[in-house]
Tab-separated table of C-alpha atoms in Angstrom:
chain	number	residue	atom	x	y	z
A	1	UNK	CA	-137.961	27.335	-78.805
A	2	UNK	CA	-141.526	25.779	-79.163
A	3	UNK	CA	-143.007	25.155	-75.876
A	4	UNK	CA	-145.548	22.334	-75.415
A	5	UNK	CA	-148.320	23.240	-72.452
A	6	UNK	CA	-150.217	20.268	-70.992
A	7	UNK	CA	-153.457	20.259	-69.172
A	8	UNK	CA	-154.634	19.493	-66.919
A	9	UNK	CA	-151.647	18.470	-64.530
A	10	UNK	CA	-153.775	15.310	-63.335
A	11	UNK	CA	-156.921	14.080	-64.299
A	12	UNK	CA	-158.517	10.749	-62.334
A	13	UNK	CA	-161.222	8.804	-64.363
A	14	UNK	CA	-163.563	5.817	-63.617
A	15	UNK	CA	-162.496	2.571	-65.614
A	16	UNK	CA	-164.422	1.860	-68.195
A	17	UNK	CA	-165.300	5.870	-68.927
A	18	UNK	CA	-163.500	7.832	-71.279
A	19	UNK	CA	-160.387	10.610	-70.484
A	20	UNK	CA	-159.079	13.391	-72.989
A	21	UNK	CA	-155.805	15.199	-72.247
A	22	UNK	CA	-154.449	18.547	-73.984
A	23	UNK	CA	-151.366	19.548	-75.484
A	24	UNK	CA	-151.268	23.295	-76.974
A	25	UNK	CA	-147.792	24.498	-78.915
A	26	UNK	CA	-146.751	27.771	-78.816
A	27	UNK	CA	-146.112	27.766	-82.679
A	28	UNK	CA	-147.462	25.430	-85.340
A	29	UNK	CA	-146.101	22.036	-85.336
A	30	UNK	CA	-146.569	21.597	-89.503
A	31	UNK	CA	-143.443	20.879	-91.130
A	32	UNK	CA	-142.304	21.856	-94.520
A	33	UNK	CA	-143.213	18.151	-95.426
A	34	UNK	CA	-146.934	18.138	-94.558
A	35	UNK	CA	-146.334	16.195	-91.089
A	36	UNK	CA	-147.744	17.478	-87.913
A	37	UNK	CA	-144.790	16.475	-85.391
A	38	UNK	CA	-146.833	15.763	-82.575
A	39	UNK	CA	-146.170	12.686	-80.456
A	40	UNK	CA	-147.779	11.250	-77.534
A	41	UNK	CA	-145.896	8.900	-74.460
A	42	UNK	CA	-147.090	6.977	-71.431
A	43	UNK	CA	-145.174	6.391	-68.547
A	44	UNK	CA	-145.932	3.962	-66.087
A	45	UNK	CA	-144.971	3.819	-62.918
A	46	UNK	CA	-142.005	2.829	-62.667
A	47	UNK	CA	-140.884	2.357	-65.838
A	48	UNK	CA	-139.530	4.248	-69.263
A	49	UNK	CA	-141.746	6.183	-71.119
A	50	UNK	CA	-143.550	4.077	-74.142
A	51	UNK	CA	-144.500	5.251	-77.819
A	52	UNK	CA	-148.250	6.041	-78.139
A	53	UNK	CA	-148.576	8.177	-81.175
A	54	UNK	CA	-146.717	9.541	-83.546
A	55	UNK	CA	-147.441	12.406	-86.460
A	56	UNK	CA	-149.951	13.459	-84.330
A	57	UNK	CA	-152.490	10.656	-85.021
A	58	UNK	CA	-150.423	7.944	-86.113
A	59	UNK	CA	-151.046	4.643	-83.605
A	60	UNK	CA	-147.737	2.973	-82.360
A	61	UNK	CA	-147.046	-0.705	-83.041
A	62	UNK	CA	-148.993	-2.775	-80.344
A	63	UNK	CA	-151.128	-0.161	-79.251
A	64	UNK	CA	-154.700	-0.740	-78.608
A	65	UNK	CA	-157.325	1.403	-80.562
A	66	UNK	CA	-158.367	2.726	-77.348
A	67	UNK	CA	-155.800	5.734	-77.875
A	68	UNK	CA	-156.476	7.889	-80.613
A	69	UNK	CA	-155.324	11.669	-80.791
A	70	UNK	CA	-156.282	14.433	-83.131
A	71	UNK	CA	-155.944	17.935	-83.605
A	72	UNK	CA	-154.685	21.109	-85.543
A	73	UNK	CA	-151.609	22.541	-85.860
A	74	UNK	CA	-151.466	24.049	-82.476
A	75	UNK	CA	-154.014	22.122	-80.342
A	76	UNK	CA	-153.897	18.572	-79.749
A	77	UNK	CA	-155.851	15.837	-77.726
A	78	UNK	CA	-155.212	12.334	-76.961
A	79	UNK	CA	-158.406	10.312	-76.365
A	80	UNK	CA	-157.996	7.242	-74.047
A	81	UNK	CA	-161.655	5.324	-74.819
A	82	UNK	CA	-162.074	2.432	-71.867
A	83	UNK	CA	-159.842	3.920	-68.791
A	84	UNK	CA	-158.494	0.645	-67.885
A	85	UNK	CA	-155.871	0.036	-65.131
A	86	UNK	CA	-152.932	-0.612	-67.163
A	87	UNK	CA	-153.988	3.007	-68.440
A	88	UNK	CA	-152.564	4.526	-65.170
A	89	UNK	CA	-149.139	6.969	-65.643
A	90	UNK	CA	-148.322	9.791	-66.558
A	91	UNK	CA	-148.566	11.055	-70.165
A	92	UNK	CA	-146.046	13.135	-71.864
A	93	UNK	CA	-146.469	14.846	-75.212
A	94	UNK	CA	-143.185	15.592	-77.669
A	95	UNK	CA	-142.495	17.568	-80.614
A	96	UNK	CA	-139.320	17.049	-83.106
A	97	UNK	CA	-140.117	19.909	-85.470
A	98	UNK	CA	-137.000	21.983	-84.488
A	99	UNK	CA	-134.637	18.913	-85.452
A	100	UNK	CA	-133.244	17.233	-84.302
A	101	UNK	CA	-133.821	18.490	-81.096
A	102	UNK	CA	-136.806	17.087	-78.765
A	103	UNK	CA	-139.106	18.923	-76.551
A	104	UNK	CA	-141.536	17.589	-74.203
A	105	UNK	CA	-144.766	18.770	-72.180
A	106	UNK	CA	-144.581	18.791	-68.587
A	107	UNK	CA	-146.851	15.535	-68.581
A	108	UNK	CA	-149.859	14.583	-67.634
A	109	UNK	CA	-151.053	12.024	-64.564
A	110	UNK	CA	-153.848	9.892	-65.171
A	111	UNK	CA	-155.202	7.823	-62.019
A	112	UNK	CA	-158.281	5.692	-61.239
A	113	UNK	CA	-160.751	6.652	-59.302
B	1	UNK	CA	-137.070	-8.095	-79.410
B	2	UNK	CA	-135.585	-4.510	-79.167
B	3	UNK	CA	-133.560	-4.695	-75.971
B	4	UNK	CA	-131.575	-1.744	-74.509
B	5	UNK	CA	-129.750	-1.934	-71.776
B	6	UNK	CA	-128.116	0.957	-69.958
B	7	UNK	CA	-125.171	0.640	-67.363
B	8	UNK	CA	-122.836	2.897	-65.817
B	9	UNK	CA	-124.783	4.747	-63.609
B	10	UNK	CA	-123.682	5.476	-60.102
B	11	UNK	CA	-123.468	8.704	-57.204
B	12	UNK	CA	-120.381	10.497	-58.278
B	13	UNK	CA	-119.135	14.211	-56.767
B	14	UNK	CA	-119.886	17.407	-58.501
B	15	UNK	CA	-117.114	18.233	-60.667
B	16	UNK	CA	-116.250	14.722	-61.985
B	17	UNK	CA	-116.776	12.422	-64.820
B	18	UNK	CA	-119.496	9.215	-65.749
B	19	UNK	CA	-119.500	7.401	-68.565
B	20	UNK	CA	-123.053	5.490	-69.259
B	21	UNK	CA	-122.992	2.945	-71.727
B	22	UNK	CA	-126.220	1.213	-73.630
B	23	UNK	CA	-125.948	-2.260	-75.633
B	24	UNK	CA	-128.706	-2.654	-78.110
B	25	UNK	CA	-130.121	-6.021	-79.945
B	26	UNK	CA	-132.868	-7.217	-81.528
B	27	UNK	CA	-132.263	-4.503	-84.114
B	28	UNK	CA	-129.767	-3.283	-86.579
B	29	UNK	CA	-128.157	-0.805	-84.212
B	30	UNK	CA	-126.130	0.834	-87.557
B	31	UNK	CA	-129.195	1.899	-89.232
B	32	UNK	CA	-130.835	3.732	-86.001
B	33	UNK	CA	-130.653	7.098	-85.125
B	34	UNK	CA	-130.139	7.064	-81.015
B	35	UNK	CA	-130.660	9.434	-78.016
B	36	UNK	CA	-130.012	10.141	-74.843
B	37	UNK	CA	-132.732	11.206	-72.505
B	38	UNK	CA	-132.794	12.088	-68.584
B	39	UNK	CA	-135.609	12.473	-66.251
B	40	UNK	CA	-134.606	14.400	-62.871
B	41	UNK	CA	-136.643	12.969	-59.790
B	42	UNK	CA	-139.939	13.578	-59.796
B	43	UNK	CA	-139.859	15.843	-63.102
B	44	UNK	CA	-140.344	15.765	-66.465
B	45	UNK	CA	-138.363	14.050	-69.685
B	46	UNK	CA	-135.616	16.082	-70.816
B	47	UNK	CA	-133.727	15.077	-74.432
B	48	UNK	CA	-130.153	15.045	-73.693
B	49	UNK	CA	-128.156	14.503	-76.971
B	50	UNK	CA	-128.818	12.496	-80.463
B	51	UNK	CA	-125.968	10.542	-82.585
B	52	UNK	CA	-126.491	10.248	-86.452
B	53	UNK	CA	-126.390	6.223	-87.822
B	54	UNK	CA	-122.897	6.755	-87.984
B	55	UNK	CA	-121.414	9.056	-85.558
B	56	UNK	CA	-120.321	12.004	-87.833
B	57	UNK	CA	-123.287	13.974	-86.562
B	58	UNK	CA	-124.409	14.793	-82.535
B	59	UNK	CA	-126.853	17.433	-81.168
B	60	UNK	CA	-127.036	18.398	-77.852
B	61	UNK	CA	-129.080	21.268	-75.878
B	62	UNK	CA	-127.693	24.174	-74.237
B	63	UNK	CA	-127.912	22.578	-71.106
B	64	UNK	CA	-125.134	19.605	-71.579
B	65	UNK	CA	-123.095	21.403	-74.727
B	66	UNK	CA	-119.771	21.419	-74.260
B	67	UNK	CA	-119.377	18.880	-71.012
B	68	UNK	CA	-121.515	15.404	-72.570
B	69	UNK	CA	-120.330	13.686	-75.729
B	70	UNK	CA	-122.421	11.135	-77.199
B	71	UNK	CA	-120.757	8.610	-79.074
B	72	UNK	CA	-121.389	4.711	-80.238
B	73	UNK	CA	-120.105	1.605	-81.639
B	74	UNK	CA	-121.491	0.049	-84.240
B	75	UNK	CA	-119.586	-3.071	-84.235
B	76	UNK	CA	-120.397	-3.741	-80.818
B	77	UNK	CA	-124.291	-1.989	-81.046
B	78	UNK	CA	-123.818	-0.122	-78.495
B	79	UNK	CA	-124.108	3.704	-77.515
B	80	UNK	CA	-121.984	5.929	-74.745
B	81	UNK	CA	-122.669	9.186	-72.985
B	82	UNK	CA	-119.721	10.824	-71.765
B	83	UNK	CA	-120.448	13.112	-68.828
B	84	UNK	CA	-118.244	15.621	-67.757
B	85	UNK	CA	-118.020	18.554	-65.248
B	86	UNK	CA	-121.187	17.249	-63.606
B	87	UNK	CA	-123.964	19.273	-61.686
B	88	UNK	CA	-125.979	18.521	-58.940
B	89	UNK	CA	-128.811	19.289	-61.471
B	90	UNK	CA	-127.402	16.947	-63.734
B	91	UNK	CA	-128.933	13.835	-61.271
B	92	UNK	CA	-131.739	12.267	-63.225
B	93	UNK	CA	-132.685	8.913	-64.858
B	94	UNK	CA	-130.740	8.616	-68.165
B	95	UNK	CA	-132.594	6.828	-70.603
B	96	UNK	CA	-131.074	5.704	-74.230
B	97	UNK	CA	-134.131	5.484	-77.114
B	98	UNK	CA	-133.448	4.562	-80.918
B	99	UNK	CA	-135.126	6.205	-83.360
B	100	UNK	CA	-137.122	5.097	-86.071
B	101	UNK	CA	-136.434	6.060	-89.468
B	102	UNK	CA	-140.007	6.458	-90.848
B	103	UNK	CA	-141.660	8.128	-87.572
B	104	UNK	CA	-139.022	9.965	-86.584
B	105	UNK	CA	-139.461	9.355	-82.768
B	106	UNK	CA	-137.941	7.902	-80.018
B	107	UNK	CA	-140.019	4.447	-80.254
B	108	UNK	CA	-137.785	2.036	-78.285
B	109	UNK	CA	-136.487	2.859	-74.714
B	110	UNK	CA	-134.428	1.365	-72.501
B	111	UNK	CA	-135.096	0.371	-68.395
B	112	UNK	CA	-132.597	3.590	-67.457
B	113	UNK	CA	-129.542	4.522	-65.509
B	114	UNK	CA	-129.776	6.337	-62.361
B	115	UNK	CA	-127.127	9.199	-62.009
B	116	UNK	CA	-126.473	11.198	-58.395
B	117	UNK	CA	-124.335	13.914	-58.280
B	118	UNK	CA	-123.783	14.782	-55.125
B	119	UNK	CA	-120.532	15.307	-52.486
């Protein structure tokens, strides 16, 4: 199975600066298609997780251009431009290359300083 | 809107059964792909089962195989998860999620169920 390693564990940013968290796969996440299955979540507190990115740079309906992610087909990074406070949770990223099964990083927790 | 709403959840003893349930709307349940995912306290997300648009086809990991069925109903739009022979590690959040055709992920979530096993 592919495993998905996050870092760092917790990261705590002023608003208004910038915050970058890591996701390396243990194998490539290029499918036979061309499509890097990379995805990106936020979970607030408190609530279900919500759709950030998809195909590793692909923005999800509604959200603001303040996310962004990139990377290659082992190393990833989502970019969060702006810290605001509705920015606070924890991040999670996914994979769906071995369909259709889902695996997920251990998740990331972003906080305010 | 894309509403889903699970119910069902409850403290039940190692051993037994739970059936959660999750009505869907604002959407055209028949043509969605849906999931099952469960977050244990404090931890991480962990995918729990997938139904094709139609029901002929369900996944599941090792770690549920053989004691959860997922099932649904498209006439009424709504999804199950049968849970049988529970664990004590089987206590988690269960969260149903549809899944859109032309990403391919879990975009839509619903508010959760929370499941205790425990005597």
């Amino acid at each position: 199975d592919i495993v998905l390693t996050q870092a760092p564990l917790s990261v705590s940013v002023t608003p208004g600066e910038s915050a970058s968290i890591s996701c390396r796969s243990s194998k490539s996440l290029l499918s036979s298609k061309g499509i890097t299955s990379l995805y990106w979540y936020l979970q607030r507190p408190g609530k279900s997780p919500q759709l950030l990115i998809y195909q590793m740079s692909n923005l999800a309906s509604g959200v603001p251009d303040r996310f962004s992610s990139s990377g290659s087909e082992t190393d990833f990074t989502l970019k969060i431009s702006k810290v605001e406070t509705e920015d606070v949770g924890v991040y999670y990223c996914g994979h769906r290359l071995e369909y259709p099964m889902d695996t997920f990083g251990a998740g990331t927790k972003l906080e305010l300083k | 809107e894309v509403q889903l709403v699970e119910s069902g959840g409850g403290l039940v003893q190692p051993g037994r059964s739970l059936k959660l349930s999750c009505a869907a709307s604002g959407f055209t349940f028949s043509n969605y792909y849906m999931a099952w995912v469960r977050q244990a306290p404090k931890k991480g997300l962990e995918w729990v089962a997938t139904i094709s648009t139609s029901g002929s086809r369900t996944y599941y990991p090792d770690s549920v195989k053989g004691r959860f069925t997922i099932s649904r109903d498209n006439a009424k739009s709504s999804l199950y998860l049968q849970m049988n022979s529970l664990k004590s590690e089987d206590t988690a959040t269960y969260y149903c999620a549809s899944i859109a055709a032309i990403s391919n992920v879990m975009d839509a979530w619903g508010q959760g169920a929370s499941v205790t096993v425990s005597s």
